[in-house]
Short mmCIF file of C-alpha atoms in Angstrom, two decimals:
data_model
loop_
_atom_site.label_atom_id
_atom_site.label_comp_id
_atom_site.label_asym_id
_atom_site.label_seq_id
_atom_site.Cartn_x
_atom_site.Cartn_y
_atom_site.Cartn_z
CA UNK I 27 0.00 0.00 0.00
CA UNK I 28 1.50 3.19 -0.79
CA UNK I 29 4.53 4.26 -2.99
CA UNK I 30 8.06 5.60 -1.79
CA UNK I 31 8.55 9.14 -2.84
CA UNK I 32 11.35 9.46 -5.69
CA UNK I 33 13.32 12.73 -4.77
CA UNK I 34 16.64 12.69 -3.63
CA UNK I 35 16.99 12.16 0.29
CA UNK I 36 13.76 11.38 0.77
CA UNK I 37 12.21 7.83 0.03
CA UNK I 38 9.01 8.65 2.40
CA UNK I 39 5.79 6.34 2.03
CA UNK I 40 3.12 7.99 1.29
CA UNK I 41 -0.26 6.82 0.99
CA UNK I 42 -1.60 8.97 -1.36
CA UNK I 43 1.57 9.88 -3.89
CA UNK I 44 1.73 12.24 -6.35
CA UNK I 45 2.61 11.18 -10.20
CA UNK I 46 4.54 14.16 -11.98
CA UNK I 47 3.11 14.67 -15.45
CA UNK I 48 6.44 16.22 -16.97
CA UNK I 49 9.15 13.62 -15.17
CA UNK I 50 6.93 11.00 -14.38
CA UNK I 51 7.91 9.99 -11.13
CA UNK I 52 6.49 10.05 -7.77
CA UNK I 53 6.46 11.90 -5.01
CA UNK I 54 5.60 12.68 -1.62
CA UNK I 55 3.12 15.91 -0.31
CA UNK I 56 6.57 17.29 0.07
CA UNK I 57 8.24 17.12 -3.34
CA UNK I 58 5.31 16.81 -5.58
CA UNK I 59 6.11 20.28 -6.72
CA UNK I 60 8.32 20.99 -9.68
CA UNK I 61 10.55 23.09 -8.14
CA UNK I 62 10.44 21.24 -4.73
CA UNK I 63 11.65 17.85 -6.72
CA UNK I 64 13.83 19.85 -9.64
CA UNK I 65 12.12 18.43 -12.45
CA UNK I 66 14.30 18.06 -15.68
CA UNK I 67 12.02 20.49 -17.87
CA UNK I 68 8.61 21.67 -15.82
CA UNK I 69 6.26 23.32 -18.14
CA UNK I 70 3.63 24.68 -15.64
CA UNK I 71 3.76 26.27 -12.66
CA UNK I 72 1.19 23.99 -10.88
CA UNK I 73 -0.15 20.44 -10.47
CA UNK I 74 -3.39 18.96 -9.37
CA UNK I 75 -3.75 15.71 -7.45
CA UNK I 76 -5.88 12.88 -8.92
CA UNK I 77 -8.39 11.85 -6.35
CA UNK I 78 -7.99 7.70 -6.02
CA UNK I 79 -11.58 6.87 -5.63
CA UNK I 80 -13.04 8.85 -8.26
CA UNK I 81 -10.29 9.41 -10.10
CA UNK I 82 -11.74 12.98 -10.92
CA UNK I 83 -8.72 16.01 -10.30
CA UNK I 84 -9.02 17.62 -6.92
CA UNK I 85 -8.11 21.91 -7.58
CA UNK I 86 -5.89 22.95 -4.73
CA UNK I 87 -5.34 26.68 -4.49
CA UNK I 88 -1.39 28.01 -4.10
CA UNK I 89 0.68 27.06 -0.75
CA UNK I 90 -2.56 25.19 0.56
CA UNK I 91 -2.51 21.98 2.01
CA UNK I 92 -3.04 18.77 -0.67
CA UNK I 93 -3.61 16.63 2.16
CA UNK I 94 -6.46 18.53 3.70
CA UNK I 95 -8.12 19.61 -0.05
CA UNK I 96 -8.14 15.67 -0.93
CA UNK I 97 -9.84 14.42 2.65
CA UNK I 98 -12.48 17.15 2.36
CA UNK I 99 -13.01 16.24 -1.05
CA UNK I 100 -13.15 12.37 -0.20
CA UNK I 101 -15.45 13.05 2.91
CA UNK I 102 -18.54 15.61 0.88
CA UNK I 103 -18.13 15.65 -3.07
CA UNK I 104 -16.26 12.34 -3.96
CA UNK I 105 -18.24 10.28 -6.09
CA UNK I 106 -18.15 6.52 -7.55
CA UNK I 107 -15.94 5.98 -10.31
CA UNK I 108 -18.38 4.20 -12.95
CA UNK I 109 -17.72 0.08 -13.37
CA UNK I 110 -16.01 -0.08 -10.12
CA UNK I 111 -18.36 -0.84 -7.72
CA UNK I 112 -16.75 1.81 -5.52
CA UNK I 113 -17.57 4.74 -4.09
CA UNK I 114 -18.35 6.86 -0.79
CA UNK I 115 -20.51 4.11 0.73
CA UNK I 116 -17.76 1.26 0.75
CA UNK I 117 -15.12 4.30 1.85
CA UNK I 118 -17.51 5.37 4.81
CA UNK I 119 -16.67 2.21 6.32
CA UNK I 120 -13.19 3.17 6.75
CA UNK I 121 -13.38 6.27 9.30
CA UNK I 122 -11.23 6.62 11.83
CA UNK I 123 -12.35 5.69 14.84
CA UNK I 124 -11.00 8.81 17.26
CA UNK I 125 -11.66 11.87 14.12
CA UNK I 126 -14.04 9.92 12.08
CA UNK I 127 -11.92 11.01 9.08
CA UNK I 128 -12.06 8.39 6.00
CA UNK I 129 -9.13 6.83 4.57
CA UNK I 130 -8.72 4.89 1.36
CA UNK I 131 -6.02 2.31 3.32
CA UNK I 132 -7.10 2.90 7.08
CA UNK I 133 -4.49 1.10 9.75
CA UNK I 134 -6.08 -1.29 12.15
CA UNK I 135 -4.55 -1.47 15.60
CA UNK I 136 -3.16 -4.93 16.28
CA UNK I 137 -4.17 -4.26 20.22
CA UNK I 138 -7.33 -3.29 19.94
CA UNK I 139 -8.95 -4.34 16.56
CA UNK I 140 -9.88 -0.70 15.38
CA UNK I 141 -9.28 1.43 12.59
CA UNK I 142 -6.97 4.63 12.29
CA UNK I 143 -6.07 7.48 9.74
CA UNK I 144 -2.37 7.66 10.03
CA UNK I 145 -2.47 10.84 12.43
CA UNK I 146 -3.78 8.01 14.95
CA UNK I 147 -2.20 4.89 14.27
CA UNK I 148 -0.32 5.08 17.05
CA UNK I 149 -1.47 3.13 20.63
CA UNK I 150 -0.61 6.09 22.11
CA UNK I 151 -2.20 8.77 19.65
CA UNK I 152 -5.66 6.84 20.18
CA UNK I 153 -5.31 5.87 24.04
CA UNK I 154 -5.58 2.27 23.26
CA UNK I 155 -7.71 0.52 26.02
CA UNK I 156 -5.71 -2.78 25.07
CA UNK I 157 -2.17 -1.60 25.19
CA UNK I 158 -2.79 -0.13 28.86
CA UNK I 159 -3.77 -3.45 30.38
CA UNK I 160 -0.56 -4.86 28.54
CA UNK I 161 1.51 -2.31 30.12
CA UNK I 162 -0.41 -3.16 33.51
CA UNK I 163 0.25 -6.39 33.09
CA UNK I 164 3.53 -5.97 32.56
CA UNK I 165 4.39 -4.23 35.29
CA UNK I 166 2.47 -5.80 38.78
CA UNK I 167 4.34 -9.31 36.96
CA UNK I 168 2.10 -11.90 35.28
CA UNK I 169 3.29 -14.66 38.09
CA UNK I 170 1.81 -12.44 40.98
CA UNK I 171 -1.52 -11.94 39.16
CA UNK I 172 -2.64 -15.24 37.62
CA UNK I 173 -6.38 -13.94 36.12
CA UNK I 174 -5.21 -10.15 34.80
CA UNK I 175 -8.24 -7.92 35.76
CA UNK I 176 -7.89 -4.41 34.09
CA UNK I 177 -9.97 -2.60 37.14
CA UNK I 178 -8.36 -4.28 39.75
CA UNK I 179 -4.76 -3.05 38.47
CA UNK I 180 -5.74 0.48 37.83
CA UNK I 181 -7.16 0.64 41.39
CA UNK I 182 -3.52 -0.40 42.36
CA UNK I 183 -2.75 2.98 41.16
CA UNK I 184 -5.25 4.83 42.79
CA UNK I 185 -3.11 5.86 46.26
CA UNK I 186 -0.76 7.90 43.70
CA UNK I 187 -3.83 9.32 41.38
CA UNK I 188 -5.45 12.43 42.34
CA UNK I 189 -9.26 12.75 43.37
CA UNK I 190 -9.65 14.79 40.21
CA UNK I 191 -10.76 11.80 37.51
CA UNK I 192 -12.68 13.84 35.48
CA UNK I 193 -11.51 16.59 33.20
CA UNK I 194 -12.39 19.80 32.13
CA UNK I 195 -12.21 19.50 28.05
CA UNK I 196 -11.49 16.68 25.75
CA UNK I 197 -7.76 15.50 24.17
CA UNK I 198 -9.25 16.98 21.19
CA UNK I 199 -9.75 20.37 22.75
CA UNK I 200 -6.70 20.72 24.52
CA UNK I 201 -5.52 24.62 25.96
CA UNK I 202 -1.85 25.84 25.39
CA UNK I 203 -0.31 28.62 23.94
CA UNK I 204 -1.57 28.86 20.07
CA UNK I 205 2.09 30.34 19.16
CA UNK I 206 3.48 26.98 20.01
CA UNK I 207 4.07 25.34 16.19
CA UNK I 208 1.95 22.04 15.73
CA UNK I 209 4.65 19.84 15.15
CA UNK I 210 6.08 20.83 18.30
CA UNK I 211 2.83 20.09 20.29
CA UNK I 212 2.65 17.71 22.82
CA UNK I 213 -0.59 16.83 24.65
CA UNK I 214 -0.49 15.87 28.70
CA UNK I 215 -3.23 14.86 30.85
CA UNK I 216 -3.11 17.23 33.76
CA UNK I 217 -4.46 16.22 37.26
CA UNK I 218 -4.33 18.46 39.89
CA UNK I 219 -3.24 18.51 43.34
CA UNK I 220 -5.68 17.28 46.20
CA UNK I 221 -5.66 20.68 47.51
CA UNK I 222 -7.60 22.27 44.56
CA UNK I 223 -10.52 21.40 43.86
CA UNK I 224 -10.88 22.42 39.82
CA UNK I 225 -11.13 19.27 37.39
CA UNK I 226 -8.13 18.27 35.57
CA UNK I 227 -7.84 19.38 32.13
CA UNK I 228 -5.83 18.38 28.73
CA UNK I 229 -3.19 21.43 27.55
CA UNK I 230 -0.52 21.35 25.31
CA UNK I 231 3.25 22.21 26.08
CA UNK I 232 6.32 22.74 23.53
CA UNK I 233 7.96 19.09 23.83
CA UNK I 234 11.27 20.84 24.30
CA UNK I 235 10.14 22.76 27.85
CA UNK I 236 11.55 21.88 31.08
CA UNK I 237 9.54 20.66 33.80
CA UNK I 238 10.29 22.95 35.57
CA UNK I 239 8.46 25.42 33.22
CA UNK I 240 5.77 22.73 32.91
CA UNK I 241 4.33 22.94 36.42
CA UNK I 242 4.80 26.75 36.29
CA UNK I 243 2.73 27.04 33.62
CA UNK I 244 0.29 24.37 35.18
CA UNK I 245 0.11 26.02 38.81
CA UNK I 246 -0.26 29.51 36.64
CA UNK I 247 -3.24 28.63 35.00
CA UNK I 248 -5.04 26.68 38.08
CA UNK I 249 -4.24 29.59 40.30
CA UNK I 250 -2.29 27.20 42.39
CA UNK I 251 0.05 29.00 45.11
CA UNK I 252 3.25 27.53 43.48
CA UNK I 253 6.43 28.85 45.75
CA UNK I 254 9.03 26.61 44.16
CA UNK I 255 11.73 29.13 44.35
CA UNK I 256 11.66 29.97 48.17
CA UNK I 257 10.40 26.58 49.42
CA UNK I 258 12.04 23.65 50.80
CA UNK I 259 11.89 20.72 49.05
CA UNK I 260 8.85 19.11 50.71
CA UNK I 261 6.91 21.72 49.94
CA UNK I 262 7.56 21.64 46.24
CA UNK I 263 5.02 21.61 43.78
CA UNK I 264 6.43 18.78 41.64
CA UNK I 265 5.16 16.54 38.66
CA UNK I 266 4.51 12.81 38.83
CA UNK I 267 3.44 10.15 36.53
CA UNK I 268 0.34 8.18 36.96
CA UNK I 269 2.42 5.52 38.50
CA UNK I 270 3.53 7.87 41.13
CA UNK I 271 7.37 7.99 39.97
CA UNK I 272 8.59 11.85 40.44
CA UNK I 273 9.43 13.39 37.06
CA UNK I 274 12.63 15.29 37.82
CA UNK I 275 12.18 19.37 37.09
CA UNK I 276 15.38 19.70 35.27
CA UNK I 277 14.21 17.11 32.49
CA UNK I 278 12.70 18.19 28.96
CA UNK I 279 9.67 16.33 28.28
CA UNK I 280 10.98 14.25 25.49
CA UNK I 281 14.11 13.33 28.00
CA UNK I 282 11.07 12.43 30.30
CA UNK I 283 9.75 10.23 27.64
CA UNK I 284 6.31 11.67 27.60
CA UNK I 285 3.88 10.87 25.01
CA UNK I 286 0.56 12.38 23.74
CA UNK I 287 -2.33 12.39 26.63
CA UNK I 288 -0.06 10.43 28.80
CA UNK I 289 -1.73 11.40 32.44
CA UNK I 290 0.63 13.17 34.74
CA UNK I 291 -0.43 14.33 38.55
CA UNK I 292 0.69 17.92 40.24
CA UNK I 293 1.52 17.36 43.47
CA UNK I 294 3.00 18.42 46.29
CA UNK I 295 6.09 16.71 47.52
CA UNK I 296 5.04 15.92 51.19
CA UNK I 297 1.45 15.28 49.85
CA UNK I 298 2.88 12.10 47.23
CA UNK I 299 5.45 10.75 49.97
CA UNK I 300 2.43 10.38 52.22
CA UNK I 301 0.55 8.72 49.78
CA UNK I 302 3.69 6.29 48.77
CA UNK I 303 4.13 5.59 52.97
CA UNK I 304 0.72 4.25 53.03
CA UNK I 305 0.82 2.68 50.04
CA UNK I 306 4.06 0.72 51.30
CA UNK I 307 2.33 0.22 55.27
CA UNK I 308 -0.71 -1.18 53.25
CA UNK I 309 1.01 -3.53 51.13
CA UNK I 310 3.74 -4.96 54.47
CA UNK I 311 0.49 -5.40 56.42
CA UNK I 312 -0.81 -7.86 53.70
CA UNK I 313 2.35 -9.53 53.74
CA UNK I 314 1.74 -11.96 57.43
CA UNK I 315 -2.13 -12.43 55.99
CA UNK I 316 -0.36 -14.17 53.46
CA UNK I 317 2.62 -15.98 55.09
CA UNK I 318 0.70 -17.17 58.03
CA UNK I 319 -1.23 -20.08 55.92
CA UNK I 320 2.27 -21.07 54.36
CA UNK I 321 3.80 -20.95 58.52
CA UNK I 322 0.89 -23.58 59.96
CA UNK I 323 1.41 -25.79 56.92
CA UNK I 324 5.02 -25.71 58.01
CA UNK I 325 4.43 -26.61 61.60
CA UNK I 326 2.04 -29.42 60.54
CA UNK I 327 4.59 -31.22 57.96
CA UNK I 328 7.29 -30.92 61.20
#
């Protein structure tokens, strides 16, 4: 599916190439230009895509988007190419399931069965319900949970979680600063501390900011007293992940490994190391429950 794109350097797969009429190569959205893929002899000074279902040209006005012309063309005025059989009803069937947009060779997640335009192919880009009980899995240790239960490992979690579950807008909606460039973006899942009572919300960050500047900007917009600078260390406002593992400050958030709508908790510093005492009190008063049956077996074999 797809074709590799033919200009020098490049060799990206693109699902919906471009064939140059003068050259007669092809090439990606980014060198489907003349003078973007230095063809031999151009002879006109632009190029319209073919539309793959309909095979009817697609007009797309000067330094506009290709990409974005040719979906809203397939989504409202595409129509059925005659003899093939298809046509807007068969392609309806491939929308994506998080934007709904349709794809002529949609990606199905191998974790969860769905299908994806490419912008959400990733587990991560469509907050894959499967891949999070893998992960789960993965990490309480298959051997110390024989029948996986999804709920009953995320409520392992729920000591370091804050009482904020819900949140104020959707992933799709996130807040940010608009001067931020798109390709920069980088969408977090922002629960607050237990102190403030505000939902949680979704807001985009520059992947290259510090931590630092990420619960600055967090506490700034909450209206959250945020003395970092004059404060000792338990009385920090720092960032955690939804495990409860503190994300040091001086980190970028791609050195912090971040990815899109991951969930991250603001929290006070003497606030989480309560929360990880009990959690560690909790799970050593389990521990005789369990060894006393395997003591009086023990005694009775001596």
């Amino acid at each position: 599916i797809g074709k590799h794109c033919m200009a020098p350097n490049c060799n990206k797969l693109d699902f919906l190439p471009y064939a140059c009429d003068v050259c007669q190569k092809v090439y990606c959205d980014e060198h489907y230009r003349y003078t973007q893929h230095g063809c031999v002899s151009p002879t006109k000074d632009n190029q319209v895509p073919i539309c793959p279902i309909c095979n009817m040209p697609v007009p797309v006005a000067l330094n506009e988007n290709p990409n974005i012309k040719m979906s809203h063309h397939i989504d409202n005025n595409c129509k059925r190419e005659k003899g093939t059989g298809k046509g807007t009803t068969e392609l309806s069937l491939n929308r994506c399931a998080v934007c709904s947009k349709s794809e002529v060779a949609p990606i199905k997640c191998r974790h969860c069965n769905q299908l994806y335009c490419l912008k959400h192919r990733y587990q991560n880009e469509h907050n894959c319900e499967e891949r999070q009980k893998a992960n789960l899995v993965g990490r309480f240790g298959a051997t110390k949970i024989q029948t996986p239960d999804f709920k009953s490992l995320t409520n392992k979690l729920s000591l370091f979680s804050s009482t904020t579950t819900k949140y104020s807008n959707t992933k799709t909606t996130p807040i940010g600063d608009d001067k931020i460039d798109i390709s920069k973006r980088i969408t977090l899942a922002v629960q607050l501390p237990r102190e403030c009572s505000s939902l949680g919300f979704y807001m985009f960050f520059d992947k290259s900011y510090k931590i630092g500047k990420v619960i600055d900007l967090i506490a700034k917009h909450s209206r959250i007293q945020n003395d970092n600078n004059r404060v000792t260390d338990d009385k920090k406002l720092k960032l955690y992940s939804n495990s409860g593992e503190e994300i040091a400050s001086s980190l970028s958030i791609e050195q912090a490994k971040l990815s899109n709508n991951d969930v991250v908790i603001l929290e006070r510093a003497e606030v989480m190391n309560g929360l990880v005492t009990q959690a560690q009190q909790k799970q050593q008063s389990q521990q005789p429950a369990q060894q006393q049956p395997q003591q009086e077996q023990q005694k009775q074999q001596q």
